[in-house]
Each structure stands twice: as structure tokens, then as C-alpha cells.
Short mmCIF file of C-alpha atoms and ligand atoms in Angstrom, two decimals:
data_model
loop_
_atom_site.label_atom_id
_atom_site.label_comp_id
_atom_site.label_asym_id
_atom_site.label_seq_id
_atom_site.Cartn_x
_atom_site.Cartn_y
_atom_site.Cartn_z
CA MET A 226 62.21 124.02 130.09
CA LEU A 227 65.77 123.95 128.70
CA ALA A 228 66.20 126.93 126.34
CA VAL A 229 69.66 126.09 124.91
CA PRO A 230 71.29 122.85 123.70
CA ALA A 231 72.09 120.70 126.77
CA ALA A 232 75.85 121.01 126.30
CA ARG A 233 75.54 124.81 126.65
CA ALA A 234 74.26 124.43 130.21
CA TRP A 235 76.84 124.50 133.01
CA HIS A 236 74.97 122.18 135.37
CA TYR A 237 72.15 119.67 135.42
CA HIS A 238 70.33 118.92 138.67
CA GLU A 239 67.23 117.12 139.79
CA SER A 240 65.10 117.69 142.85
CA SER A 241 65.02 114.83 145.35
CA GLY A 242 61.54 113.77 144.27
CA THR A 243 60.32 113.60 147.89
CA THR A 244 56.95 115.04 146.82
CA GLY A 245 56.54 113.20 143.49
CA GLU A 246 58.48 113.03 140.22
CA PRO A 247 61.94 114.66 140.46
CA ILE A 248 62.07 118.02 138.66
CA SER A 249 64.85 118.52 136.10
CA THR A 250 66.72 121.81 136.35
CA TRP A 251 69.50 123.32 134.27
CA CYS A 252 71.63 126.38 134.90
CA GLY A 253 74.44 128.36 133.30
CA LEU A 254 77.76 129.46 134.77
CA GLU A 255 77.19 133.21 134.33
CA GLU A 256 73.84 133.18 136.15
CA LEU A 257 75.29 130.99 138.90
CA ARG A 258 78.09 133.55 139.31
CA GLU A 259 75.63 136.43 139.60
CA MET A 260 73.87 134.58 142.43
CA ALA A 261 77.15 133.79 144.12
CA SER A 262 78.14 137.42 143.87
CA TYR A 263 74.87 138.40 145.54
CA VAL A 264 75.65 136.08 148.49
CA HIS A 265 79.21 137.41 148.68
CA ARG A 266 78.03 141.05 148.77
CA MET A 267 75.39 140.37 151.42
CA VAL A 268 77.60 138.53 153.92
CA PRO A 269 80.53 140.51 155.39
CA GLU A 270 81.93 137.33 157.03
CA LEU A 271 82.79 135.95 153.55
CA ASP A 272 86.31 137.23 152.98
CA GLU A 273 89.79 135.96 152.15
CA GLU A 274 90.10 134.36 155.60
CA THR A 275 86.97 132.23 155.15
CA VAL A 276 87.10 128.43 155.36
CA LEU A 277 83.62 127.13 154.55
CA LEU A 278 82.37 123.64 155.29
CA ASN A 279 79.66 123.07 152.70
CA ARG A 280 77.24 120.36 153.83
CA PHE A 281 74.74 120.91 151.01
CA PRO A 282 74.55 117.79 148.83
CA LEU A 283 76.56 118.15 145.61
CA PHE A 284 73.48 117.32 143.59
CA ALA A 285 71.73 120.50 144.86
CA PRO A 286 72.62 123.63 142.82
CA VAL A 287 72.95 125.74 146.00
CA SER A 288 76.15 123.84 146.70
CA PHE A 289 77.71 125.42 143.60
CA VAL A 290 76.40 128.89 144.44
CA PHE A 291 78.64 128.58 147.52
CA GLU A 292 81.55 127.26 145.51
CA GLU A 293 81.36 130.31 143.21
CA ALA A 294 80.86 132.69 146.17
CA LEU A 295 84.07 131.33 147.71
CA ARG A 296 85.90 131.60 144.41
CA GLU A 297 84.87 135.28 144.27
CA ALA A 298 85.84 135.81 147.92
CA LYS A 299 89.22 134.06 147.24
CA ALA A 300 88.44 131.77 150.14
CA CYS A 301 88.59 128.04 150.90
CA HIS A 302 85.77 125.60 150.11
CA ILE A 303 85.38 122.21 151.80
CA ALA A 304 82.86 120.35 149.63
CA ALA A 305 81.42 117.77 152.03
CA GLY A 306 77.77 117.09 151.23
CA ASN A 307 75.86 115.52 154.11
CA VAL A 308 74.15 112.73 152.17
CA SER A 309 77.35 111.05 151.02
CA TRP A 310 78.99 108.47 153.23
CA ASP A 311 82.48 109.77 152.62
CA VAL A 312 81.93 112.68 155.05
CA PRO A 313 79.60 111.43 157.80
CA PHE A 314 78.62 113.66 160.73
CA THR A 315 81.59 112.58 162.83
CA ARG A 316 84.05 113.56 160.10
CA ALA A 317 82.25 116.88 159.55
CA LEU A 318 82.62 117.65 163.26
CA ASP A 319 86.27 116.68 163.04
CA PHE A 320 86.73 119.14 160.11
CA LEU A 321 85.09 121.93 162.14
CA GLN A 322 87.67 121.41 164.87
CA LYS A 323 90.81 120.53 162.99
CA LEU A 324 90.51 122.89 160.00
CA LYS A 325 89.41 125.98 162.00
CA VAL A 326 86.32 126.33 159.85
CA THR A 327 84.83 129.86 159.92
CA ALA A 328 81.57 129.20 158.02
CA LEU A 329 79.14 126.30 157.73
CA ALA A 330 76.46 125.90 155.05
CA SER A 331 73.72 123.34 155.61
CA LEU A 332 70.08 122.50 156.19
CA PRO A 333 68.87 124.09 159.47
CA LEU A 334 68.73 120.69 161.22
CA GLU A 335 72.43 119.98 160.60
CA PRO A 336 73.82 122.34 163.31
CA VAL A 337 71.32 120.78 165.75
CA LEU A 338 72.60 117.27 165.00
CA LEU A 339 76.25 118.37 165.01
CA LEU A 340 75.69 119.99 168.41
CA GLU A 341 74.36 116.74 169.89
CA LEU A 342 77.31 114.87 168.44
CA ALA A 343 79.74 117.47 169.81
CA ARG A 344 78.19 117.23 173.30
CA GLU A 345 78.43 113.44 173.12
CA GLN A 346 82.19 113.91 172.61
CA GLY A 347 82.50 116.50 175.36
CA ILE A 348 82.96 119.39 172.90
CA ASP A 349 81.27 122.73 173.59
CA PRO A 350 80.88 124.60 170.26
CA ARG A 351 81.02 128.05 171.91
CA ARG A 352 84.19 127.19 173.82
CA ASP A 353 85.98 124.73 171.54
CA LEU A 354 84.84 125.70 168.03
CA GLY A 355 85.20 129.46 168.36
CA SER A 356 86.50 129.87 164.79
CA LEU A 357 82.97 129.45 163.42
CA LYS A 358 81.49 132.90 162.71
CA VAL A 359 78.58 132.30 160.38
CA ILE A 360 76.13 129.49 159.63
CA PHE A 361 74.22 129.56 156.32
CA CYS A 362 70.90 127.75 156.62
CA GLY A 363 68.83 126.87 153.58
CA GLY A 364 66.76 124.12 152.02
CA ALA A 365 64.06 124.17 154.72
CA VAL A 366 62.13 126.73 156.75
CA LEU A 367 64.02 128.53 159.49
CA PRO A 368 61.54 129.52 162.22
CA PRO A 369 62.80 132.25 164.62
CA ALA A 370 63.02 129.91 167.64
CA LEU A 371 65.30 127.55 165.69
CA ARG A 372 67.47 130.43 164.50
CA ARG A 373 67.83 131.70 168.10
CA ALA A 374 68.73 128.19 169.30
CA ILE A 375 71.46 127.73 166.65
CA GLU A 376 72.91 131.20 167.24
CA SER A 377 73.08 130.74 171.00
CA ASP A 378 74.44 127.16 170.84
CA TRP A 379 77.18 127.95 168.33
CA GLY A 380 77.91 131.62 169.09
CA ALA A 381 77.73 132.28 165.35
CA ARG A 382 75.46 134.40 163.16
CA VAL A 383 72.83 132.54 161.14
CA VAL A 384 72.28 133.70 157.55
CA GLU A 385 69.18 132.38 155.81
CA ILE A 386 69.53 131.29 152.18
CA TYR A 387 66.27 130.99 150.27
CA GLY A 388 65.94 129.32 146.89
CA SER A 389 64.94 126.18 145.03
CA ASN A 390 66.42 123.99 142.33
CA GLU A 391 64.22 125.56 139.64
CA THR A 392 64.47 129.22 140.61
CA MET A 393 67.95 129.02 142.17
CA LEU A 394 68.73 131.83 144.62
CA MET A 395 65.69 133.92 145.65
CA GLY A 396 66.76 135.51 148.94
CA VAL A 397 69.67 136.05 151.35
CA GLY A 398 69.62 137.07 155.01
CA CYS A 399 71.20 140.41 155.98
CA THR A 400 73.07 141.54 159.08
CA SER A 401 69.75 142.65 160.62
CA GLY A 402 68.43 139.09 160.32
CA ARG A 403 65.89 139.86 157.60
CA LEU A 404 65.64 137.97 154.31
CA HIS A 405 66.18 140.23 151.29
CA LEU A 406 64.53 138.99 148.10
CA CYS A 407 66.85 138.95 145.08
CA THR A 408 64.99 141.48 142.93
CA ASP A 409 67.95 142.03 140.61
CA LEU A 410 68.03 138.30 139.73
CA LEU A 411 64.27 137.76 139.51
CA GLU A 412 61.08 139.72 139.00
CA LEU A 413 59.19 138.61 142.09
CA GLU A 414 55.43 138.78 142.49
CA ILE A 415 53.88 137.87 145.82
CA LEU A 416 50.32 136.80 144.97
CA ASP A 417 47.26 135.95 147.00
CA PRO A 418 46.80 132.14 146.68
CA GLU A 419 43.05 132.56 146.08
CA THR A 420 42.64 135.68 143.97
CA TRP A 421 46.14 135.69 142.38
CA LYS A 422 46.26 139.45 142.94
CA PRO A 423 49.44 141.03 144.41
CA ILE A 424 49.30 141.20 148.19
CA ALA A 425 49.97 144.35 150.21
CA PRO A 426 53.09 144.57 152.42
CA GLY A 427 52.42 142.78 155.71
CA GLY A 428 50.30 140.13 153.98
CA ARG A 429 51.01 136.52 153.00
CA GLY A 430 51.28 135.34 149.41
CA ILE A 431 52.75 132.84 147.00
CA VAL A 432 56.13 133.63 145.46
CA THR A 433 55.90 133.82 141.66
CA VAL A 434 59.09 134.49 139.70
CA THR A 435 60.19 135.62 136.28
CA SER A 436 63.87 135.22 135.46
CA LEU A 437 65.99 138.30 134.80
CA VAL A 438 69.41 136.62 134.55
CA HIS A 439 68.63 132.93 133.84
CA GLU A 440 69.29 132.16 130.18
CA VAL A 441 69.63 128.38 130.27
CA MET A 442 66.27 127.63 131.88
CA PRO A 443 64.35 130.92 132.03
CA LEU A 444 61.12 130.96 134.02
CA VAL A 445 58.12 133.17 133.26
CA ARG A 446 55.68 133.82 136.11
CA TYR A 447 56.68 130.49 137.64
CA VAL A 448 54.49 129.68 140.64
CA THR A 449 56.87 128.33 143.29
CA GLY A 450 54.18 127.22 145.75
CA ASP A 451 56.15 128.89 148.59
CA LEU A 452 54.22 131.07 151.00
CA VAL A 453 55.93 134.19 152.38
CA ARG A 454 54.94 137.07 154.64
CA LEU A 455 56.08 140.33 153.11
CA ASP A 456 57.51 142.79 155.65
CA ALA A 457 55.72 146.13 155.77
CA ASP A 458 58.56 148.34 157.05
CA PRO A 459 62.01 148.98 155.56
CA CYS A 460 64.91 146.88 156.85
CA PRO A 461 67.09 148.51 159.56
CA CYS A 462 70.23 147.39 157.64
CA GLY A 463 69.58 150.25 155.21
CA ARG A 464 69.30 148.16 152.04
CA GLY A 465 66.27 148.95 149.93
CA GLY A 466 64.01 146.36 148.33
CA PRO A 467 61.49 143.93 149.78
CA THR A 468 62.21 141.62 152.72
CA ALA A 469 60.09 138.62 153.65
CA GLU A 470 59.65 135.72 156.03
CA VAL A 471 59.56 132.35 154.22
CA LEU A 472 56.77 130.25 155.74
CA GLY A 473 57.20 127.10 153.63
CA ARG A 474 55.17 125.27 151.02
CA LEU A 475 51.48 126.16 150.85
CA GLU A 476 50.64 122.43 151.17
CA GLU A 477 52.45 122.38 154.53
CA THR A 478 49.32 123.86 156.09
CA VAL A 479 47.89 121.67 158.86
CA GLU A 480 44.20 121.92 159.72
CA ILE A 481 42.97 120.18 162.85
CA GLY A 482 39.42 121.03 163.90
CA ASP A 483 39.04 124.79 163.49
CA ALA A 484 42.73 125.47 163.99
CA ARG A 485 45.17 126.06 161.18
CA ALA A 486 48.96 126.25 161.28
CA MET A 487 51.86 125.82 158.93
CA HIS A 488 54.76 123.47 159.64
CA TYR A 489 56.70 126.70 160.19
CA ASP A 490 54.42 127.80 163.06
CA ILE A 491 54.39 124.31 164.57
CA LEU A 492 58.18 124.08 164.46
CA ASP A 493 58.60 127.58 165.88
CA ALA A 494 56.30 126.81 168.82
CA ALA A 495 57.94 123.40 169.34
CA TYR A 496 61.49 124.79 169.34
CA GLU A 497 60.42 127.47 171.82
CA PHE A 498 58.83 124.80 174.05
CA ALA A 499 61.90 122.54 173.70
CA ASP A 500 64.15 125.42 174.74
CA ARG A 501 62.15 125.76 178.00
CA LEU A 502 62.64 122.02 178.58
CA GLY A 503 66.39 122.32 178.01
CA THR A 504 66.42 120.20 174.87
CA ARG A 505 66.80 120.63 171.11
CA ILE A 506 65.56 117.18 170.18
CA PHE A 507 61.94 116.30 169.47
CA PHE A 508 59.75 114.69 166.83
CA ILE A 509 56.27 115.83 165.83
CA LEU A 510 53.49 113.57 164.61
CA ILE A 511 50.61 115.23 162.78
CA ARG A 512 47.68 112.99 163.62
CA PRO A 513 44.09 113.28 162.37
CA ARG A 514 42.82 114.98 165.53
CA GLU A 515 45.91 116.30 167.30
CA LEU A 516 49.60 116.97 167.27
CA HIS A 517 51.73 114.51 169.19
CA LEU A 518 55.07 115.78 170.46
CA LEU A 519 57.79 113.32 171.38
CA MET A 520 60.14 115.43 173.49
CA GLU A 521 63.55 114.02 174.37
CA VAL A 522 64.58 115.26 177.83
CA ALA A 523 67.27 114.39 180.36
CA ASP A 524 64.75 113.13 182.93
CA PRO A 525 61.30 112.16 181.54
CA SER A 526 59.85 111.65 185.04
CA ARG A 527 60.30 115.35 185.81
CA PRO A 528 57.22 117.34 184.72
CA HIS A 529 57.79 120.23 182.35
CA PRO A 530 56.88 123.84 183.31
CA GLU A 531 53.13 124.39 183.09
CA ASP A 532 53.45 127.89 181.66
CA ALA A 533 55.65 126.57 178.83
CA GLU A 534 52.97 124.04 177.89
CA ARG A 535 50.24 126.68 178.17
CA ARG A 536 52.15 128.95 175.80
CA LEU A 537 52.64 126.11 173.29
CA ARG A 538 48.89 125.36 173.30
CA GLU A 539 47.94 129.03 173.04
CA ARG A 540 50.25 129.62 170.12
CA LEU A 541 48.95 126.72 168.04
CA GLY A 542 45.35 126.55 169.27
CA MET A 543 45.03 122.86 168.40
CA PRO A 544 44.87 119.71 170.54
CA ILE A 545 48.38 118.58 171.50
CA THR A 546 49.59 115.56 173.43
CA ILE A 547 53.11 115.57 174.83
CA GLU A 548 55.17 112.48 175.56
CA ARG A 549 58.48 112.91 177.39
CA LEU A 550 61.17 110.44 176.42
CA GLY A 551 64.64 109.77 177.76
CA PRO A 552 68.02 110.42 176.13
CA ASN A 553 68.55 108.79 172.70
CA GLU A 554 64.89 107.81 172.33
CA VAL A 555 64.26 110.42 169.61
CA LEU A 556 67.81 110.81 168.34
CA ASP A 557 70.09 107.82 168.71
CA ARG A 558 73.37 109.73 168.90
CA SER A 559 75.48 106.63 168.62
CA ALA A 560 73.87 105.99 165.19
CA LEU A 561 75.62 109.14 163.97
CA PHE A 562 78.90 107.32 164.71
CA ARG A 563 77.80 104.01 163.22
CA THR A 564 78.06 105.00 159.56
CA PRO A 565 79.85 102.62 157.19
CA THR A 566 83.33 103.35 155.88
CA ILE A 567 83.33 103.61 152.09
CA TYR A 568 86.24 102.70 149.80
CA LYS A 569 86.86 102.95 146.06
CA PRO A 570 85.09 100.15 144.14
CA SER A 571 87.57 97.35 143.45
CA VAL A 572 87.72 93.70 142.40
CA ILE A 573 91.05 92.77 143.98
CA SER A 574 92.01 92.22 147.63
CA ASP A 575 95.52 91.56 148.96
CA TRP A 576 95.22 89.08 151.84
CA ARG A 577 98.94 88.77 152.59
CA GLY A 578 99.28 91.71 154.98
CA SER A 579 97.26 92.76 158.04
CA GLY A 580 94.65 94.65 155.97
CA ARG A 581 90.99 93.76 155.45
CA LYS A 582 90.34 90.37 153.85
CA THR A 583 87.43 91.22 151.55
CA ILE A 584 85.79 88.57 149.40
CA THR A 585 83.08 90.42 147.37
CA ILE A 586 82.81 93.76 145.54
CA MET A 587 80.35 95.09 148.15
CA GLU A 588 82.67 94.12 151.01
CA ALA A 589 85.53 95.90 149.26
CA LEU A 590 83.32 98.99 148.79
CA LEU A 591 81.70 99.22 152.23
CA GLU A 592 82.75 98.33 155.74
CA TRP A 593 79.95 98.33 158.28
CA PRO A 594 80.88 99.03 161.88
CA ARG A 595 80.72 96.05 164.19
CA PHE A 596 78.11 96.15 166.94
CA ASP A 597 78.90 94.89 170.40
CA GLY A 598 76.28 92.99 172.40
CA LYS A 599 75.30 96.02 174.49
CA THR A 600 74.66 98.21 171.41
CA LEU A 601 72.64 95.47 169.74
CA PHE A 602 70.55 95.10 172.89
CA HIS A 603 69.82 98.85 173.02
CA LEU A 604 68.97 98.93 169.32
CA ALA A 605 66.57 96.00 169.62
CA ARG A 606 64.92 97.44 172.75
CA ARG A 607 64.37 100.80 171.02
CA GLN A 608 62.93 99.11 167.93
CA VAL A 609 60.45 97.18 170.03
CA LYS A 610 59.44 100.31 171.97
CA ASN A 611 58.99 102.36 168.79
CA ALA A 612 56.92 99.62 167.16
CA ALA A 613 54.69 99.44 170.25
CA ARG A 614 54.32 103.24 170.32
CA ARG A 615 53.44 103.30 166.60
CA ARG A 616 50.80 100.55 167.10
CA ARG A 617 49.27 102.33 170.10
CA LEU A 618 49.01 105.71 168.31
CA THR A 619 47.65 104.12 165.10
CA ARG A 620 45.01 102.24 167.13
CA GLU A 621 44.00 105.47 168.90
CA ASP A 622 43.68 107.29 165.55
CA ALA A 623 41.58 104.45 164.10
CA ARG A 624 39.28 104.42 167.13
CA GLY A 625 38.73 108.16 166.67
CA ARG A 626 39.76 108.99 170.20
ZN1 LIG B 122 68.39 144.06 155.79
#
């Protein structure tokens, strides 16, 4: 899909390939700048005082949209992608504190994990990390209950960023919390997934885009596969143009019996339920005949409120089983601390001083944390319990319970 010689492109990226072959994408500097400028204009918190901790992986183009937005805002960029070992979660949390970071950009789950890590260290984000004003969330759906949770935990405004590697930026959240589609970057058509006719405002359709500014890899009526609900009324922020709710990939539709829900709906209901249980941490299994929720709570022996469970069931209308688990059973917080330390690759080690005595290239490159007996015991116990749980649930599914 490259329309110019490769050297004329500014960036090359590939999708992660989670759902098949990685997709190659190319982009130019000018188009990237137009997108960055769009983000800058939409978000009043981006100004000369901004210090942004960018947790988007460097191999995702959105990371560079932020870099350009900060260049335009004359602000400071901390490039610290979350999938590289040089800035693990603990170091990211340290940056938030020590560097008086005012903005964070990440997947929506990142603030949830950072919050758990902060609490583990006795840090309250609202009290101790008050410099943070805005959190950009992109790269995954952002159901309303998750947005509310992040905003209340961090005392910061959440701005949704919608895009993909191929299309680049497609939408940015406004101060009224709506997502404005980038109609000056792309010609957007929201089409019915069955008839391929444009849907009316208020309806749900697939986002199809034609590039207006992309010259390096222009797209013509490119079917993204993303389902959105187009808002029927104008946005209270006063900006014109369409706004929409991004519901996720069309294939993220779950059908169990007669009930149908998207991952988005399931997550929204689960985050709302979790909030009633005083937790942010859960894991959802989509099984052939039901949803299975593993909810991590402070005290699993204490029953959860009946009305909360009733509401969860009513919202999704499908069979659900709920298992309450104790602290660290769904998220092992200590594992967020147990990341390896990474050094520059080297083939020489000086054993004369008190430093590390490495003996292979891999040892020189990586230092794994040492586990004490107690940690090893907990890890082994959890592994055994998880394996038993997996076997039990698989057996139940096979028996057609
Ligand atoms: Zn608006």
C-alpha cells in the first residue's frame, strides 16, 4: 500500500500481529504533524508547562503523534514505552512522582495497573501525584465505567484517542467527554455491516475511511472493522462534526445462547460491578455457555451486594458465574516489581571491583531479580491453584454443564 519510494516515508510500523499476520504501515512526517496538531488543538491541558509520560510502545505510530504534539506545544516528552524492559512499571511510577508529570498517555489498563502498584507502595495518586492533569487512553476500548474509575482514582481528566496503525488518528476526546471524529484528516463513512449503506445518527456501523492528508500510504474506502455508535445530538462542547462511541472490533461480539454483547459492554458491566465490590482487578473468561468472572477482592468470604450482581446480570442478559478471589490472585502485584534489569549488550566484564561478575553475553545483558524462599512458595502455590482452576473449568466446558 506504499505509494512513494520507501525512503520518502518518515516512519515504518507493523501491527503486533495478535490477530494474524502483522500489517505493514507507512506514514509521512507532514501527515503525522497534522494529526499531532489536531490533538494539540483539542486538548487545552497540552501547553508549554506539559510534561508527558508516553507509555505507548515506540513501535506504535501513535507514540510519534504524541511526540509531534509535544513539539508543537513546546512541551516535554518522556518516551517510555511500556513493553520495553528499560522502563518497567515501577520506574514509570517513579517518573510520575519525581518528574511532576502532568500528562500520561497509555492503554486504558495502564493507569489501573499503576494505581495498584502505587497503593502497594503506600502512594495515593489523588494526594501524592497531584501534578497529573490529563490521561490519554488509546489502543483499546474505553467503556464509560472504566473511564469513570480512572478519573476518580487519579483525579485527572481522561481523553480518549482513537486510531489504528493503518489509518493513524481517527478521533480525539473533547472537554465534554465525547469522541470527535477527525473529519478533516479522513473522509469517514459509518456503514451498516450487513447492507453497507450509511447508518443514521444514533445507529451502529463500521468505520470506513478514505485518506484526505495521507500521501505515503493513502487509503480508499478502507474498512477498519471497528464498530461505532454515532451520536445523534450535537456535542455540548460546541464543536461541529460527528461524535461517536467506539465499541471495538466487530469480531469482538460474544454470543451466548440468545444473548449478544460486545467486549465493550462486558467490560463496562464488569467495571461497574467491580466498583461496587471496591476493586479494579478482575479477569473475564468467555466460555461456551457462560461468562466466568474472577473478581479479586479484599475478603473473598464476604458476599458481594445482591443488587450489584442483579444489575450485572440484567445488563448482559447472559449466564454468568462469579468467583471471588483474594488479593494478588488475579494480579500478582509483586510481579510488577520483579522485572529484569537490562544493560547494554557487551562481551567484556571487569571482575576486579565489587560490580557484577557476569560470564555470558545474556548475563551481561539481563539481570533477573533474585527470589527469596517466601516469594517462590507463593508463586508455586498460585501456579498450582491456577492450573487446578483451569482444569476444572475446562472439564466443566467439555461436559457441557
Ligand atoms: Zn465535544
